[in-house]
Short mmCIF file of C-alpha atoms in Angstrom, two decimals:
data_model
loop_
_atom_site.label_atom_id
_atom_site.label_comp_id
_atom_site.label_asym_id
_atom_site.label_seq_id
_atom_site.Cartn_x
_atom_site.Cartn_y
_atom_site.Cartn_z
CA GLY A 156 -0.02 0.04 0.24
CA ALA A 157 0.68 3.78 -0.33
CA VAL A 158 3.38 4.92 2.52
CA VAL A 159 3.11 8.44 3.90
CA SER A 160 5.97 9.45 6.26
CA GLN A 161 6.34 12.55 8.68
CA HIS A 162 9.68 14.01 10.08
CA PRO A 163 10.25 14.56 12.85
CA SER A 164 8.21 12.11 14.83
CA TRP A 165 8.56 14.39 17.56
CA VAL A 166 9.90 17.57 18.47
CA ILE A 167 10.33 19.75 21.68
CA CYS A 168 10.80 23.29 21.16
CA LYS A 169 10.85 26.71 22.96
CA SER A 170 7.88 29.17 23.27
CA GLY A 171 8.73 31.85 20.35
CA THR A 172 10.49 29.54 18.10
CA SER A 173 8.93 28.22 14.61
CA VAL A 174 8.96 24.39 13.86
CA LYS A 175 8.79 22.73 10.28
CA ILE A 176 7.17 19.61 9.99
CA GLU A 177 7.45 17.49 6.64
CA CYS A 178 5.06 15.39 5.10
CA ARG A 179 6.45 12.90 2.23
CA SER A 180 4.52 10.40 -0.01
CA LEU A 181 7.08 7.70 -0.63
CA ASP A 182 5.40 5.71 -3.41
CA PHE A 183 2.79 7.87 -5.24
CA GLN A 184 2.13 11.60 -6.27
CA ALA A 185 -0.01 13.50 -3.89
CA THR A 186 -2.25 15.85 -5.46
CA THR A 187 -3.90 16.78 -2.31
CA MET A 188 -2.40 16.56 1.07
CA PHE A 189 -4.18 17.51 4.49
CA TRP A 190 -2.96 18.61 7.68
CA TYR A 191 -4.81 17.29 10.97
CA ARG A 192 -4.37 18.17 14.60
CA GLN A 193 -5.23 15.73 17.28
CA PHE A 194 -5.40 16.85 21.06
CA PRO A 195 -5.01 14.50 23.85
CA LYS A 196 -7.98 12.02 23.98
CA GLN A 197 -9.78 14.07 21.42
CA SER A 198 -10.62 13.64 17.54
CA LEU A 199 -8.95 14.63 14.54
CA MET A 200 -9.43 18.42 13.29
CA LEU A 201 -9.04 19.22 9.93
CA MET A 202 -6.32 22.33 9.72
CA ALA A 203 -5.94 22.83 6.01
CA THR A 204 -6.07 21.08 2.83
CA SER A 205 -3.29 21.74 0.16
CA ASN A 206 -3.05 20.96 -3.52
CA GLU A 207 0.52 20.79 -5.11
CA GLY A 208 1.24 24.47 -6.39
CA SER A 209 -1.64 26.10 -4.89
CA LYS A 210 -2.11 28.12 -1.65
CA ALA A 211 -3.61 25.87 1.12
CA THR A 212 -7.11 26.48 2.03
CA TYR A 213 -7.59 26.72 5.94
CA GLU A 214 -10.50 25.63 8.27
CA GLN A 215 -12.33 28.32 9.91
CA GLY A 216 -10.33 29.21 13.25
CA VAL A 217 -7.09 28.24 11.88
CA GLU A 218 -4.57 30.79 11.43
CA LYS A 219 -2.87 30.72 8.12
CA ASP A 220 -0.03 32.96 9.42
CA LYS A 221 0.92 31.04 12.17
CA PHE A 222 0.69 27.62 10.58
CA LEU A 223 2.25 28.14 7.09
CA ILE A 224 1.60 25.35 4.64
CA ASN A 225 3.77 24.45 1.64
CA HIS A 226 2.88 21.92 -1.11
CA ALA A 227 5.97 22.76 -3.64
CA SER A 228 5.88 19.15 -5.08
CA LEU A 229 3.88 16.16 -5.76
CA THR A 230 5.57 14.50 -2.74
CA LEU A 231 6.12 16.82 -0.21
CA SER A 232 4.26 19.49 2.03
CA THR A 233 5.66 21.09 5.06
CA LEU A 234 3.93 22.52 7.97
CA THR A 235 5.61 25.52 9.78
CA VAL A 236 4.47 26.30 13.20
CA THR A 237 5.49 30.01 13.97
CA SER A 238 6.06 31.67 16.88
CA ALA A 239 5.07 28.22 18.98
CA HIS A 240 3.34 28.56 22.17
CA PRO A 241 2.41 25.95 24.81
CA GLU A 242 -1.30 25.48 23.47
CA ASP A 243 0.13 24.64 20.10
CA SER A 244 1.51 21.53 21.65
CA SER A 245 -0.20 18.80 19.92
CA PHE A 246 -0.31 15.72 17.82
CA TYR A 247 -0.09 16.86 14.27
CA ILE A 248 -1.09 14.01 11.18
CA CYS A 249 -0.85 14.52 7.60
CA SER A 250 -2.70 12.64 5.27
CA ALA A 251 -2.15 12.37 1.42
CA SER A 252 -4.57 11.47 -1.43
CA GLY A 253 -3.74 10.69 -4.94
CA GLN A 254 -5.82 10.27 -7.91
CA ASN A 255 -7.77 7.86 -6.28
CA ARG A 256 -9.78 10.00 -4.14
CA ASN A 257 -11.33 7.19 -2.24
CA GLU A 258 -8.07 6.58 -0.29
CA GLN A 259 -6.31 8.90 1.98
CA TYR A 260 -3.02 7.40 3.36
CA PHE A 261 -1.82 8.91 6.91
CA GLY A 262 1.31 9.58 8.15
CA PRO A 263 2.57 8.13 11.38
CA GLY A 264 2.17 11.88 13.02
CA THR A 265 4.57 14.43 14.60
CA ARG A 266 4.42 15.00 18.11
CA LEU A 267 4.84 18.92 19.21
CA THR A 268 5.74 19.87 22.69
CA VAL A 269 6.45 23.50 23.30
CA THR A 270 8.02 24.59 26.48
CA GLU B 42 -21.89 21.80 8.38
CA LEU B 43 -21.18 18.17 8.34
CA LYS B 44 -21.34 16.43 11.80
CA VAL B 45 -20.31 13.05 12.43
CA GLU B 46 -21.54 11.39 15.62
CA GLN B 47 -20.33 8.28 17.41
CA ASN B 48 -21.66 6.28 20.11
CA PRO B 49 -20.75 5.08 22.49
CA LEU B 50 -17.91 7.25 23.11
CA PHE B 51 -16.40 4.49 25.69
CA LEU B 52 -16.89 1.11 25.52
CA SER B 53 -15.71 -1.71 28.03
CA MET B 54 -16.43 -5.20 27.05
CA GLN B 55 -15.56 -8.81 28.01
CA GLU B 56 -13.73 -11.19 25.60
CA GLY B 57 -16.01 -13.22 23.66
CA LYS B 58 -18.79 -10.68 23.66
CA ASN B 59 -20.24 -8.99 20.58
CA TYR B 60 -20.92 -5.28 20.39
CA THR B 61 -21.74 -2.64 17.74
CA ILE B 62 -20.16 0.73 17.57
CA TYR B 63 -22.56 3.23 15.83
CA CYS B 64 -21.71 6.43 13.46
CA ASN B 65 -24.48 8.98 12.40
CA TYR B 66 -23.54 11.64 9.86
CA SER B 67 -25.61 14.78 9.11
CA THR B 68 -25.72 15.49 5.51
CA THR B 69 -25.12 13.11 2.30
CA SER B 70 -22.23 11.65 1.68
CA ASP B 71 -21.05 8.47 -0.13
CA ARG B 72 -18.00 7.46 1.44
CA LEU B 73 -17.13 6.41 4.85
CA TYR B 74 -14.26 5.34 6.72
CA TRP B 75 -13.11 3.33 9.91
CA TYR B 76 -9.81 3.65 11.49
CA ARG B 77 -8.28 2.15 14.41
CA GLN B 78 -5.75 4.05 16.77
CA ASP B 79 -3.61 2.75 19.28
CA PRO B 80 -2.11 5.22 21.77
CA GLY B 81 0.47 7.47 20.89
CA LYS B 82 -0.08 6.20 17.23
CA SER B 83 -1.49 7.50 13.98
CA LEU B 84 -4.37 5.80 11.98
CA GLU B 85 -4.71 2.49 10.76
CA SER B 86 -7.40 2.24 8.25
CA LEU B 87 -9.64 -0.57 8.89
CA PHE B 88 -12.47 0.14 6.13
CA VAL B 89 -13.56 2.09 3.23
CA LEU B 90 -17.12 1.89 2.46
CA LEU B 91 -18.61 3.22 -0.82
CA SER B 92 -22.07 2.60 -1.37
CA ASN B 93 -25.49 1.84 0.25
CA GLY B 94 -25.60 -1.36 1.39
CA ALA B 95 -21.71 -1.89 1.56
CA VAL B 96 -20.67 -4.43 3.96
CA LYS B 97 -16.98 -5.33 4.68
CA GLN B 98 -15.47 -7.97 7.08
CA GLU B 99 -12.09 -8.34 8.34
CA GLY B 100 -11.27 -10.94 11.10
CA ARG B 101 -13.53 -10.00 14.17
CA LEU B 102 -14.68 -6.60 12.49
CA MET B 103 -17.38 -5.79 10.42
CA ALA B 104 -18.66 -2.62 9.02
CA SER B 105 -21.57 -1.62 7.18
CA LEU B 106 -23.21 1.45 5.67
CA ASP B 107 -26.73 2.73 5.20
CA THR B 108 -26.35 5.94 3.18
CA LYS B 109 -30.34 6.44 3.25
CA ALA B 110 -30.11 6.49 6.90
CA ARG B 111 -26.64 8.16 6.97
CA LEU B 112 -25.86 5.36 9.29
CA SER B 113 -22.46 2.98 9.51
CA THR B 114 -22.02 0.29 12.03
CA LEU B 115 -18.82 -1.67 13.15
CA HIS B 116 -19.61 -4.73 14.64
CA ILE B 117 -17.30 -6.57 16.89
CA THR B 118 -17.52 -10.41 17.23
CA ALA B 119 -16.02 -12.59 19.96
CA ALA B 120 -13.88 -9.78 21.43
CA VAL B 121 -10.26 -10.09 22.06
CA HIS B 122 -7.97 -7.73 24.20
CA ASP B 123 -5.93 -6.93 21.25
CA LEU B 124 -9.05 -5.27 19.81
CA SER B 125 -8.72 -2.47 22.49
CA ALA B 126 -7.98 0.77 20.76
CA THR B 127 -9.79 4.05 20.03
CA TYR B 128 -12.02 3.45 16.49
CA PHE B 129 -12.63 6.57 14.61
CA CYS B 130 -15.82 7.00 11.81
CA ALA B 131 -14.89 9.59 9.51
CA VAL B 132 -16.78 11.11 6.57
CA VAL B 133 -15.69 12.90 3.27
CA ASN B 134 -16.23 16.74 3.19
CA SER B 135 -16.76 17.61 -0.49
CA ASN B 136 -16.54 21.12 0.47
CA SER B 137 -12.95 20.83 1.79
CA GLY B 138 -11.33 19.15 -0.78
CA TYR B 139 -12.72 15.78 0.07
CA ALA B 140 -10.73 15.96 3.70
CA LEU B 141 -12.49 13.89 6.43
CA ASN B 142 -14.45 14.75 9.20
CA PHE B 143 -13.99 12.48 12.06
CA GLY B 144 -16.52 11.45 14.84
CA LYS B 145 -15.10 11.69 18.19
CA GLY B 146 -13.94 8.39 18.71
CA THR B 147 -14.86 5.07 20.69
CA SER B 148 -12.32 4.25 23.30
CA LEU B 149 -12.71 0.38 23.78
CA LEU B 150 -11.10 -1.61 26.26
CA VAL B 151 -11.54 -5.51 26.08
CA THR B 152 -11.27 -7.39 29.59
CA PRO B 153 -10.75 -10.72 30.42
#
């Protein structure tokens, strides 16, 4: 099956710094990538949808200037959390979809802790 | 707004017993997904249901979809401890580029 990787798998950063998370589709071309956030013991919430070469579409309540998403190629999307604060600590999960929109493939997630 | 509701949210069951998790959604959708999540891990795809009346089975789990009732079920047969996990259903939101709207999840604990 299709494989999606994320890097790093976990990161600890200080308040005020920026963190970049990479999401890669390893064996298929991802025309669309999605970024989700999951707080402890809660469900996944969609943050934004990105299509290769286009600006990301953010969900209501998600600050686009704080969560910068770039989808520069068909195999890579990045999420940069700028000026991170402790409340940004969460589990960030990306998923990718190719030409077959019936399938979404999830990455292993990145656990961000902001101290 | 597309809403997805699961129940129960918490389920403790004995090994060997059967139970059903329900997933209701608020607007028309022809695609429904079931995922499993273990603590600290990402999602594992269990089933993709693409049409009304679809039924899929894998081991002790069976999922079905009734698009007219906007209801999916995940039935557990003769539960074993290894099935302990959180189960999510998700529905495609065509207004968000086919992103998924997730239910709150059902935390399942199977005890001896």
